[in-house]
């Protein structure tokens, strides 16, 4: 059975789904996206993802093609139609297809946004072998644009950073700007020192991770100490532990940075505890 996807109001087998070659997502990377995880057939933190999507659209002056309630309905329908127990729902909205290529934005009255959603089936998503072993990261310069708070589909540099990591025998890259770690290629970055959880403060320099917000809230509720501030790669190498968070990896321990093992080179106690709390608490509020 082929995957059922959603395109501009229709549920279709993926082979039948079509987008114009003039779509501004295709020509200009003029679009935004969200990824929401699914555990036990339910959506984690849907409200957070919907709110960030609305903000991304507003920041780019792009029309929302559906209300939050409609988006929830589409997410749920796709999960059901594709029999997803554990996996992801990807959503993308672009500025539509004006019928030609032009740098100027088209008039939204005549060029509606394009909206596409599809599921990714990931059985056992919460029980990944990578989370048990931890991941290795390398540092790379952060040469992205300066509105990283908007979740745009311009993902070429993060893809390149991921490839640099792979070539170096690592799993992912942490990006560094002006001497400080901004974030991972597709996740937020943290270190742990003396029990304190340290992660960069929110600004236009990083994506405001939905998982980050939840993890920091749960950590504070569990009386763990959290500090939101810049840190360097050198400080990270000296840390007791490190970790990353994202909707698709939840809380992922980092065990090596630029070839330097952290602690005893296995996932740290705080990272493992945060992963446990995040999964437990998020499952409780999944819809
Ligand atoms: N930072 C970047 C650059 C990302 O691409 C992502 C997720 O795709 C995140 C952080 C984590 O955000 P979230 O927890 O909302 O998935």
PDB file of C-alpha atoms and ligand atoms in Angstrom:
ATOM      1  CA  UNK A   1       0.000   0.000   0.000  1.00  0.00           C
ATOM      2  CA  UNK A   2       1.464   3.362  -0.937  1.00  0.00           C
ATOM      3  CA  UNK A   3       1.678   6.227   1.511  1.00  0.00           C
ATOM      4  CA  UNK A   4      -1.214   8.666   1.571  1.00  0.00           C
ATOM      5  CA  UNK A   5      -0.084  12.287   1.540  1.00  0.00           C
ATOM      6  CA  UNK A   6      -1.927  15.600   1.741  1.00  0.00           C
ATOM      7  CA  UNK A   7      -1.610  18.239  -0.982  1.00  0.00           C
ATOM      8  CA  UNK A   8      -3.672  21.422  -1.061  1.00  0.00           C
ATOM      9  CA  UNK A   9      -6.875  19.875   0.259  1.00  0.00           C
ATOM     10  CA  UNK A  10      -6.566  16.372  -1.179  1.00  0.00           C
ATOM     11  CA  UNK A  11      -5.486  13.073   0.336  1.00  0.00           C
ATOM     12  CA  UNK A  12      -3.653  11.152  -2.412  1.00  0.00           C
ATOM     13  CA  UNK A  13      -1.312   8.180  -2.881  1.00  0.00           C
ATOM     14  CA  UNK A  14       2.185   9.701  -2.960  1.00  0.00           C
ATOM     15  CA  UNK A  15       2.695   8.813  -6.654  1.00  0.00           C
ATOM     16  CA  UNK A  16      -0.280  10.993  -7.589  1.00  0.00           C
ATOM     17  CA  UNK A  17       0.724  14.049  -5.554  1.00  0.00           C
ATOM     18  CA  UNK A  18       1.984  16.892  -7.757  1.00  0.00           C
ATOM     19  CA  UNK A  19       3.400  20.400  -7.228  1.00  0.00           C
ATOM     20  CA  UNK A  20       4.056  22.989  -9.938  1.00  0.00           C
ATOM     21  CA  UNK A  21       7.655  23.569 -11.103  1.00  0.00           C
ATOM     22  CA  UNK A  22       6.907  27.270 -10.450  1.00  0.00           C
ATOM     23  CA  UNK A  23       6.243  26.667  -6.761  1.00  0.00           C
ATOM     24  CA  UNK A  24       8.328  29.165  -4.772  1.00  0.00           C
ATOM     25  CA  UNK A  25       9.327  26.439  -2.369  1.00  0.00           C
ATOM     26  CA  UNK A  26      11.031  24.656  -5.276  1.00  0.00           C
ATOM     27  CA  UNK A  27      12.497  27.764  -6.940  1.00  0.00           C
ATOM     28  CA  UNK A  28      13.346  30.001  -3.947  1.00  0.00           C
ATOM     29  CA  UNK A  29      13.165  27.851  -0.790  1.00  0.00           C
ATOM     30  CA  UNK A  30      10.338  30.290   0.036  1.00  0.00           C
ATOM     31  CA  UNK A  31       8.576  28.141   2.582  1.00  0.00           C
ATOM     32  CA  UNK A  32       8.353  27.017   6.171  1.00  0.00           C
ATOM     33  CA  UNK A  33       7.920  23.628   7.783  1.00  0.00           C
ATOM     34  CA  UNK A  34       7.245  21.721  10.981  1.00  0.00           C
ATOM     35  CA  UNK A  35       7.940  18.163  12.087  1.00  0.00           C
ATOM     36  CA  UNK A  36       5.721  16.671  14.767  1.00  0.00           C
ATOM     37  CA  UNK A  37       6.469  13.293  16.292  1.00  0.00           C
ATOM     38  CA  UNK A  38       3.932  10.540  16.800  1.00  0.00           C
ATOM     39  CA  UNK A  39       4.124   8.003  19.614  1.00  0.00           C
ATOM     40  CA  UNK A  40       1.430   5.370  20.159  1.00  0.00           C
ATOM     41  CA  UNK A  41      -0.550   6.979  17.313  1.00  0.00           C
ATOM     42  CA  UNK A  42      -0.683  10.359  19.086  1.00  0.00           C
ATOM     43  CA  UNK A  43       0.902  13.728  18.288  1.00  0.00           C
ATOM     44  CA  UNK A  44       3.495  15.139  20.699  1.00  0.00           C
ATOM     45  CA  UNK A  45       3.368  18.857  21.438  1.00  0.00           C
ATOM     46  CA  UNK A  46       1.075  19.657  18.502  1.00  0.00           C
ATOM     47  CA  UNK A  47       0.117  23.004  20.082  1.00  0.00           C
ATOM     48  CA  UNK A  48       3.753  24.117  20.243  1.00  0.00           C
ATOM     49  CA  UNK A  49       4.435  23.213  16.624  1.00  0.00           C
ATOM     50  CA  UNK A  50       1.240  24.926  15.439  1.00  0.00           C
ATOM     51  CA  UNK A  51       2.134  28.102  17.355  1.00  0.00           C
ATOM     52  CA  UNK A  52       5.679  28.192  15.927  1.00  0.00           C
ATOM     53  CA  UNK A  53       4.311  27.599  12.418  1.00  0.00           C
ATOM     54  CA  UNK A  54       1.983  30.568  12.802  1.00  0.00           C
ATOM     55  CA  UNK A  55       4.926  32.711  13.933  1.00  0.00           C
ATOM     56  CA  UNK A  56       7.124  31.575  11.014  1.00  0.00           C
ATOM     57  CA  UNK A  57       4.316  32.431   8.557  1.00  0.00           C
ATOM     58  CA  UNK A  58       3.764  35.840  10.138  1.00  0.00           C
ATOM     59  CA  UNK A  59       7.483  36.691  10.111  1.00  0.00           C
ATOM     60  CA  UNK A  60       7.607  35.937   6.364  1.00  0.00           C
ATOM     61  CA  UNK A  61       4.305  37.629   5.595  1.00  0.00           C
ATOM     62  CA  UNK A  62       2.941  34.370   4.228  1.00  0.00           C
ATOM     63  CA  UNK A  63      -0.732  33.438   4.300  1.00  0.00           C
ATOM     64  CA  UNK A  64      -1.837  30.508   6.468  1.00  0.00           C
ATOM     65  CA  UNK A  65      -3.761  28.099   4.235  1.00  0.00           C
ATOM     66  CA  UNK A  66      -5.486  26.352   7.156  1.00  0.00           C
ATOM     67  CA  UNK A  67      -6.479  27.014  10.762  1.00  0.00           C
ATOM     68  CA  UNK A  68      -4.795  25.200  13.661  1.00  0.00           C
ATOM     69  CA  UNK A  69      -7.927  23.046  14.075  1.00  0.00           C
ATOM     70  CA  UNK A  70      -7.845  22.098  10.394  1.00  0.00           C
ATOM     71  CA  UNK A  71      -4.139  21.298  10.633  1.00  0.00           C
ATOM     72  CA  UNK A  72      -4.776  19.044  13.622  1.00  0.00           C
ATOM     73  CA  UNK A  73      -7.495  17.253  11.674  1.00  0.00           C
ATOM     74  CA  UNK A  74      -5.139  16.709   8.702  1.00  0.00           C
ATOM     75  CA  UNK A  75      -2.325  15.460  10.967  1.00  0.00           C
ATOM     76  CA  UNK A  76      -4.673  12.991  12.619  1.00  0.00           C
ATOM     77  CA  UNK A  77      -6.179  11.835   9.326  1.00  0.00           C
ATOM     78  CA  UNK A  78      -2.715  11.110   7.884  1.00  0.00           C
ATOM     79  CA  UNK A  79      -1.634   9.225  10.999  1.00  0.00           C
ATOM     80  CA  UNK A  80      -4.777   7.125  10.739  1.00  0.00           C
ATOM     81  CA  UNK A  81      -4.732   6.583   6.963  1.00  0.00           C
ATOM     82  CA  UNK A  82      -1.100   5.454   7.094  1.00  0.00           C
ATOM     83  CA  UNK A  83      -1.447   3.363  10.245  1.00  0.00           C
ATOM     84  CA  UNK A  84       1.338   5.261  12.002  1.00  0.00           C
ATOM     85  CA  UNK A  85       2.026   4.073  15.541  1.00  0.00           C
ATOM     86  CA  UNK A  86       5.456   5.681  15.920  1.00  0.00           C
ATOM     87  CA  UNK A  87       6.792   8.173  13.417  1.00  0.00           C
ATOM     88  CA  UNK A  88       6.687  11.748  12.211  1.00  0.00           C
ATOM     89  CA  UNK A  89       4.340  14.110  10.414  1.00  0.00           C
ATOM     90  CA  UNK A  90       6.095  16.582   8.100  1.00  0.00           C
ATOM     91  CA  UNK A  91       4.242  19.770   7.134  1.00  0.00           C
ATOM     92  CA  UNK A  92       5.399  22.338   4.588  1.00  0.00           C
ATOM     93  CA  UNK A  93       3.808  25.580   3.486  1.00  0.00           C
ATOM     94  CA  UNK A  94       5.254  27.603   0.623  1.00  0.00           C
ATOM     95  CA  UNK A  95       4.299  30.902  -0.982  1.00  0.00           C
ATOM     96  CA  UNK A  96       2.629  29.002  -3.793  1.00  0.00           C
ATOM     97  CA  UNK A  97       3.068  28.819  -7.540  1.00  0.00           C
ATOM     98  CA  UNK A  98       2.604  32.169  -9.337  1.00  0.00           C
ATOM     99  CA  UNK A  99       3.112  30.600 -12.779  1.00  0.00           C
ATOM    100  CA  UNK A 100       6.516  32.155 -13.456  1.00  0.00           C
ATOM    101  CA  UNK A 101       9.785  32.926 -11.701  1.00  0.00           C
ATOM    102  CA  UNK A 102      10.062  36.329 -10.043  1.00  0.00           C
ATOM    103  CA  UNK A 103      11.928  37.563  -6.940  1.00  0.00           C
ATOM    104  CA  UNK A 104       8.964  39.714  -5.864  1.00  0.00           C
ATOM    105  CA  UNK A 105       6.358  37.959  -3.743  1.00  0.00           C
ATOM    106  CA  UNK A 106       3.175  37.124  -5.667  1.00  0.00           C
ATOM    107  CA  UNK A 107      -0.161  38.583  -4.588  1.00  0.00           C
ATOM    108  CA  UNK A 108      -1.640  36.112  -2.064  1.00  0.00           C
ATOM    109  CA  UNK A 109      -5.125  36.915  -3.417  1.00  0.00           C
ATOM    110  CA  UNK A 110      -4.249  35.269  -6.737  1.00  0.00           C
ATOM    111  CA  UNK A 111      -1.482  32.889  -5.615  1.00  0.00           C
ATOM    112  CA  UNK A 112      -2.587  30.778  -2.657  1.00  0.00           C
ATOM    113  CA  UNK A 113       0.017  29.113  -0.425  1.00  0.00           C
ATOM    114  CA  UNK A 114       0.906  25.515  -1.148  1.00  0.00           C
ATOM    115  CA  UNK A 115       0.437  23.101   1.725  1.00  0.00           C
ATOM    116  CA  UNK A 116       1.822  19.597   1.845  1.00  0.00           C
ATOM    117  CA  UNK A 117       1.911  17.030   4.634  1.00  0.00           C
ATOM    118  CA  UNK A 118       3.233  13.482   4.751  1.00  0.00           C
ATOM    119  CA  UNK A 119       4.019  10.876   7.370  1.00  0.00           C
ATOM    120  CA  UNK A 120       7.249   8.994   8.031  1.00  0.00           C
ATOM    121  CA  UNK A 121       6.848   5.596   9.644  1.00  0.00           C
ATOM    122  CA  UNK A 122       9.464   5.012  12.395  1.00  0.00           C
ATOM    123  CA  UNK A 123       8.592   1.924  14.406  1.00  0.00           C
ATOM    124  CA  UNK A 124      10.200   2.038  17.858  1.00  0.00           C
ATOM    125  CA  UNK A 125      11.100   5.738  17.479  1.00  0.00           C
ATOM    126  CA  UNK A 126      11.403   6.246  21.239  1.00  0.00           C
ATOM    127  CA  UNK A 127      13.672   3.244  21.694  1.00  0.00           C
ATOM    128  CA  UNK A 128      16.538   4.115  19.358  1.00  0.00           C
ATOM    129  CA  UNK A 129      19.913   2.317  19.636  1.00  0.00           C
ATOM    130  CA  UNK A 130      21.539   5.731  18.999  1.00  0.00           C
ATOM    131  CA  UNK A 131      20.018   7.089  22.185  1.00  0.00           C
ATOM    132  CA  UNK A 132      21.493   4.181  24.130  1.00  0.00           C
ATOM    133  CA  UNK A 133      24.976   4.688  22.660  1.00  0.00           C
ATOM    134  CA  UNK A 134      24.965   8.493  22.324  1.00  0.00           C
ATOM    135  CA  UNK A 135      26.166  10.427  19.283  1.00  0.00           C
ATOM    136  CA  UNK A 136      29.453  12.000  18.225  1.00  0.00           C
ATOM    137  CA  UNK A 137      29.515  15.590  16.988  1.00  0.00           C
ATOM    138  CA  UNK A 138      32.058  17.800  15.260  1.00  0.00           C
ATOM    139  CA  UNK A 139      32.103  21.598  15.242  1.00  0.00           C
ATOM    140  CA  UNK A 140      31.653  23.550  12.019  1.00  0.00           C
ATOM    141  CA  UNK A 141      31.315  27.287  11.346  1.00  0.00           C
ATOM    142  CA  UNK A 142      27.753  28.592  11.353  1.00  0.00           C
ATOM    143  CA  UNK A 143      27.379  30.352   8.007  1.00  0.00           C
ATOM    144  CA  UNK A 144      23.564  30.376   7.876  1.00  0.00           C
ATOM    145  CA  UNK A 145      21.426  33.498   7.462  1.00  0.00           C
ATOM    146  CA  UNK A 146      20.457  35.515  10.541  1.00  0.00           C
ATOM    147  CA  UNK A 147      16.794  34.572  10.946  1.00  0.00           C
ATOM    148  CA  UNK A 148      17.321  31.082  12.268  1.00  0.00           C
ATOM    149  CA  UNK A 149      14.313  31.576  14.537  1.00  0.00           C
ATOM    150  CA  UNK A 150      12.111  31.112  11.454  1.00  0.00           C
ATOM    151  CA  UNK A 151      11.770  27.457  10.510  1.00  0.00           C
ATOM    152  CA  UNK A 152      12.371  27.803   6.783  1.00  0.00           C
ATOM    153  CA  UNK A 153      12.977  25.064   4.238  1.00  0.00           C
ATOM    154  CA  UNK A 154      16.425  26.515   3.373  1.00  0.00           C
ATOM    155  CA  UNK A 155      18.296  23.494   4.698  1.00  0.00           C
ATOM    156  CA  UNK A 156      21.286  23.285   2.374  1.00  0.00           C
ATOM    157  CA  UNK A 157      23.914  24.325   4.911  1.00  0.00           C
ATOM    158  CA  UNK A 158      22.552  22.066   7.677  1.00  0.00           C
ATOM    159  CA  UNK A 159      22.680  19.207   5.119  1.00  0.00           C
ATOM    160  CA  UNK A 160      26.279  20.122   4.274  1.00  0.00           C
ATOM    161  CA  UNK A 161      27.145  20.244   7.983  1.00  0.00           C
ATOM    162  CA  UNK A 162      25.650  16.782   8.401  1.00  0.00           C
ATOM    163  CA  UNK A 163      27.771  15.511   5.502  1.00  0.00           C
ATOM    164  CA  UNK A 164      30.917  17.077   7.009  1.00  0.00           C
ATOM    165  CA  UNK A 165      30.120  15.166  10.210  1.00  0.00           C
ATOM    166  CA  UNK A 166      29.608  11.913   8.337  1.00  0.00           C
ATOM    167  CA  UNK A 167      32.874  12.334   6.449  1.00  0.00           C
ATOM    168  CA  UNK A 168      34.646  12.905   9.764  1.00  0.00           C
ATOM    169  CA  UNK A 169      33.167   9.674  11.159  1.00  0.00           C
ATOM    170  CA  UNK A 170      30.747  11.554  13.437  1.00  0.00           C
ATOM    171  CA  UNK A 171      26.953  11.662  13.574  1.00  0.00           C
ATOM    172  CA  UNK A 172      26.173  15.358  13.586  1.00  0.00           C
ATOM    173  CA  UNK A 173      27.608  18.865  13.626  1.00  0.00           C
ATOM    174  CA  UNK A 174      27.399  21.678  16.159  1.00  0.00           C
ATOM    175  CA  UNK A 175      27.591  25.077  14.525  1.00  0.00           C
ATOM    176  CA  UNK A 176      29.813  27.785  15.974  1.00  0.00           C
ATOM    177  CA  UNK A 177      29.540  31.544  15.461  1.00  0.00           C
ATOM    178  CA  UNK A 178      31.772  34.229  17.050  1.00  0.00           C
ATOM    179  CA  UNK A 179      33.339  31.497  19.162  1.00  0.00           C
ATOM    180  CA  UNK A 180      30.060  30.204  20.612  1.00  0.00           C
ATOM    181  CA  UNK A 181      27.937  27.178  19.796  1.00  0.00           C
ATOM    182  CA  UNK A 182      24.655  28.184  18.201  1.00  0.00           C
ATOM    183  CA  UNK A 183      22.900  24.825  17.724  1.00  0.00           C
ATOM    184  CA  UNK A 184      23.136  21.425  16.047  1.00  0.00           C
ATOM    185  CA  UNK A 185      22.432  20.925  12.342  1.00  0.00           C
ATOM    186  CA  UNK A 186      18.829  20.005  13.187  1.00  0.00           C
ATOM    187  CA  UNK A 187      18.611  20.228  16.966  1.00  0.00           C
ATOM    188  CA  UNK A 188      19.332  22.423  19.984  1.00  0.00           C
ATOM    189  CA  UNK A 189      22.624  21.871  21.823  1.00  0.00           C
ATOM    190  CA  UNK A 190      23.297  21.571  25.574  1.00  0.00           C
ATOM    191  CA  UNK A 191      26.116  20.811  27.955  1.00  0.00           C
ATOM    192  CA  UNK A 192      25.927  19.680  31.572  1.00  0.00           C
ATOM    193  CA  UNK A 193      28.490  20.775  34.151  1.00  0.00           C
ATOM    194  CA  UNK A 194      28.266  20.038  37.856  1.00  0.00           C
ATOM    195  CA  UNK A 195      24.625  18.996  37.380  1.00  0.00           C
ATOM    196  CA  UNK A 196      23.721  22.306  35.704  1.00  0.00           C
ATOM    197  CA  UNK A 197      22.064  22.169  32.275  1.00  0.00           C
ATOM    198  CA  UNK A 198      23.488  24.889  30.024  1.00  0.00           C
ATOM    199  CA  UNK A 199      21.983  25.864  26.657  1.00  0.00           C
ATOM    200  CA  UNK A 200      22.126  28.962  24.482  1.00  0.00           C
ATOM    201  CA  UNK A 201      19.543  31.658  25.199  1.00  0.00           C
ATOM    202  CA  UNK A 202      16.754  32.275  22.666  1.00  0.00           C
ATOM    203  CA  UNK A 203      17.316  34.901  19.969  1.00  0.00           C
ATOM    204  CA  UNK A 204      17.238  35.106  16.167  1.00  0.00           C
ATOM    205  CA  UNK A 205      20.473  33.077  16.198  1.00  0.00           C
ATOM    206  CA  UNK A 206      18.776  29.734  16.865  1.00  0.00           C
ATOM    207  CA  UNK A 207      15.534  27.923  16.235  1.00  0.00           C
ATOM    208  CA  UNK A 208      13.263  28.076  19.265  1.00  0.00           C
ATOM    209  CA  UNK A 209      12.956  24.323  19.644  1.00  0.00           C
ATOM    210  CA  UNK A 210       9.617  23.009  20.779  1.00  0.00           C
ATOM    211  CA  UNK A 211      11.424  20.095  22.419  1.00  0.00           C
ATOM    212  CA  UNK A 212      13.855  22.560  24.038  1.00  0.00           C
ATOM    213  CA  UNK A 213      10.970  24.466  25.635  1.00  0.00           C
ATOM    214  CA  UNK A 214       9.404  21.270  26.980  1.00  0.00           C
ATOM    215  CA  UNK A 215      12.686  19.779  28.217  1.00  0.00           C
ATOM    216  CA  UNK A 216      13.686  22.978  30.059  1.00  0.00           C
ATOM    217  CA  UNK A 217      10.233  23.170  31.638  1.00  0.00           C
ATOM    218  CA  UNK A 218      10.385  19.546  32.800  1.00  0.00           C
ATOM    219  CA  UNK A 219      13.956  19.997  34.049  1.00  0.00           C
ATOM    220  CA  UNK A 220      12.964  23.013  36.154  1.00  0.00           C
ATOM    221  CA  UNK A 221       9.908  21.175  37.478  1.00  0.00           C
ATOM    222  CA  UNK A 222      12.241  18.332  38.512  1.00  0.00           C
ATOM    223  CA  UNK A 223      14.367  20.917  40.442  1.00  0.00           C
ATOM    224  CA  UNK A 224      17.260  20.614  38.012  1.00  0.00           C
ATOM    225  CA  UNK A 225      19.323  23.756  37.523  1.00  0.00           C
ATOM    226  CA  UNK A 226      19.105  25.370  34.073  1.00  0.00           C
ATOM    227  CA  UNK A 227      21.252  28.190  32.721  1.00  0.00           C
ATOM    228  CA  UNK A 228      20.461  29.800  29.347  1.00  0.00           C
ATOM    229  CA  UNK A 229      23.716  31.276  28.053  1.00  0.00           C
ATOM    230  CA  UNK A 230      26.376  30.988  25.370  1.00  0.00           C
ATOM    231  CA  UNK A 231      29.078  28.338  25.637  1.00  0.00           C
ATOM    232  CA  UNK A 232      32.185  27.571  23.593  1.00  0.00           C
ATOM    233  CA  UNK A 233      33.335  24.287  22.091  1.00  0.00           C
ATOM    234  CA  UNK A 234      36.248  24.287  24.551  1.00  0.00           C
ATOM    235  CA  UNK A 235      33.839  24.564  27.467  1.00  0.00           C
ATOM    236  CA  UNK A 236      31.734  21.792  25.926  1.00  0.00           C
ATOM    237  CA  UNK A 237      34.758  19.497  25.659  1.00  0.00           C
ATOM    238  CA  UNK A 238      35.354  19.999  29.391  1.00  0.00           C
ATOM    239  CA  UNK A 239      31.718  19.372  30.303  1.00  0.00           C
ATOM    240  CA  UNK A 240      30.503  16.311  32.196  1.00  0.00           C
ATOM    241  CA  UNK A 241      27.857  15.593  29.575  1.00  0.00           C
ATOM    242  CA  UNK A 242      26.251  16.981  26.451  1.00  0.00           C
ATOM    243  CA  UNK A 243      22.995  16.401  24.623  1.00  0.00           C
ATOM    244  CA  UNK A 244      20.761  17.631  21.835  1.00  0.00           C
ATOM    245  CA  UNK A 245      16.995  17.902  21.563  1.00  0.00           C
ATOM    246  CA  UNK A 246      14.589  17.835  18.627  1.00  0.00           C
ATOM    247  CA  UNK A 247      11.108  16.598  17.817  1.00  0.00           C
ATOM    248  CA  UNK A 248      12.486  13.604  15.930  1.00  0.00           C
ATOM    249  CA  UNK A 249      15.252  12.576  18.345  1.00  0.00           C
ATOM    250  CA  UNK A 250      13.656  13.798  21.626  1.00  0.00           C
ATOM    251  CA  UNK A 251      16.663  14.024  23.992  1.00  0.00           C
ATOM    252  CA  UNK A 252      19.814  12.535  22.471  1.00  0.00           C
ATOM    253  CA  UNK A 253      23.009  12.149  24.527  1.00  0.00           C
ATOM    254  CA  UNK A 254      26.243  13.424  22.948  1.00  0.00           C
ATOM    255  CA  UNK A 255      29.309  11.410  23.984  1.00  0.00           C
ATOM    256  CA  UNK A 256      32.070  12.957  21.887  1.00  0.00           C
ATOM    257  CA  UNK A 257      32.869  16.469  20.619  1.00  0.00           C
ATOM    258  CA  UNK A 258      35.605  16.979  17.995  1.00  0.00           C
ATOM    259  CA  UNK A 259      37.143  13.631  18.932  1.00  0.00           C
ATOM    260  CA  UNK A 260      37.143  14.342  22.690  1.00  0.00           C
ATOM    261  CA  UNK A 261      35.115  11.871  24.774  1.00  0.00           C
ATOM    262  CA  UNK A 262      32.919  13.395  27.479  1.00  0.00           C
ATOM    263  CA  UNK A 263      33.083  11.741  30.897  1.00  0.00           C
ATOM    264  CA  UNK A 264      33.493   8.011  30.360  1.00  0.00           C
ATOM    265  CA  UNK A 265      32.270   8.265  26.759  1.00  0.00           C
ATOM    266  CA  UNK A 266      28.801   6.898  27.457  1.00  0.00           C
ATOM    267  CA  UNK A 267      25.461   8.753  27.788  1.00  0.00           C
ATOM    268  CA  UNK A 268      25.408  10.823  30.960  1.00  0.00           C
ATOM    269  CA  UNK A 269      23.012  10.519  33.865  1.00  0.00           C
ATOM    270  CA  UNK A 270      21.342  13.905  33.276  1.00  0.00           C
ATOM    271  CA  UNK A 271      20.819  13.239  29.544  1.00  0.00           C
ATOM    272  CA  UNK A 272      19.291   9.827  30.252  1.00  0.00           C
ATOM    273  CA  UNK A 273      17.039  11.260  32.953  1.00  0.00           C
ATOM    274  CA  UNK A 274      15.897  14.147  30.730  1.00  0.00           C
ATOM    275  CA  UNK A 275      15.060  11.719  27.934  1.00  0.00           C
ATOM    276  CA  UNK A 276      13.019   9.603  30.315  1.00  0.00           C
ATOM    277  CA  UNK A 277      11.148  12.588  31.766  1.00  0.00           C
ATOM    278  CA  UNK A 278      10.538  14.102  28.322  1.00  0.00           C
ATOM    279  CA  UNK A 279       9.115  10.874  26.904  1.00  0.00           C
ATOM    280  CA  UNK A 280       6.963  10.159  29.974  1.00  0.00           C
ATOM    281  CA  UNK A 281       5.554  13.668  30.242  1.00  0.00           C
ATOM    282  CA  UNK A 282       5.029  14.181  26.509  1.00  0.00           C
ATOM    283  CA  UNK A 283       3.158  10.909  26.147  1.00  0.00           C
ATOM    284  CA  UNK A 284       0.783  12.100  28.888  1.00  0.00           C
ATOM    285  CA  UNK A 285      -0.223  15.208  26.919  1.00  0.00           C
ATOM    286  CA  UNK A 286      -0.068  13.692  23.412  1.00  0.00           C
ATOM    287  CA  UNK A 287      -3.261  14.162  21.399  1.00  0.00           C
TER     288      UNK A 287
HETATM  289  N1  LIG B   1      17.454  23.706  15.682  1.00  0.00           N
HETATM  290  C1  LIG B   1      17.393  23.424  14.368  1.00  0.00           C
HETATM  291  C2  LIG B   1      18.327  24.112  13.436  1.00  0.00           C
HETATM  292  C3  LIG B   1      16.460  22.485  13.882  1.00  0.00           C
HETATM  293  O1  LIG B   1      16.399  22.220  12.564  1.00  0.00           O
HETATM  294  C4  LIG B   1      15.607  21.835  14.805  1.00  0.00           C
HETATM  295  C5  LIG B   1      14.604  20.874  14.348  1.00  0.00           C
HETATM  296  O2  LIG B   1      14.437  20.628  13.176  1.00  0.00           O
HETATM  297  C6  LIG B   1      15.715  22.146  16.164  1.00  0.00           C
HETATM  298  C7  LIG B   1      16.646  23.100  16.564  1.00  0.00           C
HETATM  299  C8  LIG B   1      14.850  21.486  17.191  1.00  0.00           C
HETATM  300  O3  LIG B   1      13.531  21.981  17.156  1.00  0.00           O
HETATM  301  P1  LIG B   1      12.299  21.096  17.620  1.00  0.00           P
HETATM  302  O4  LIG B   1      12.598  20.674  19.029  1.00  0.00           O
HETATM  303  O5  LIG B   1      11.152  22.015  17.554  1.00  0.00           O
HETATM  304  O6  LIG B   1      12.222  19.932  16.694  1.00  0.00           O
END
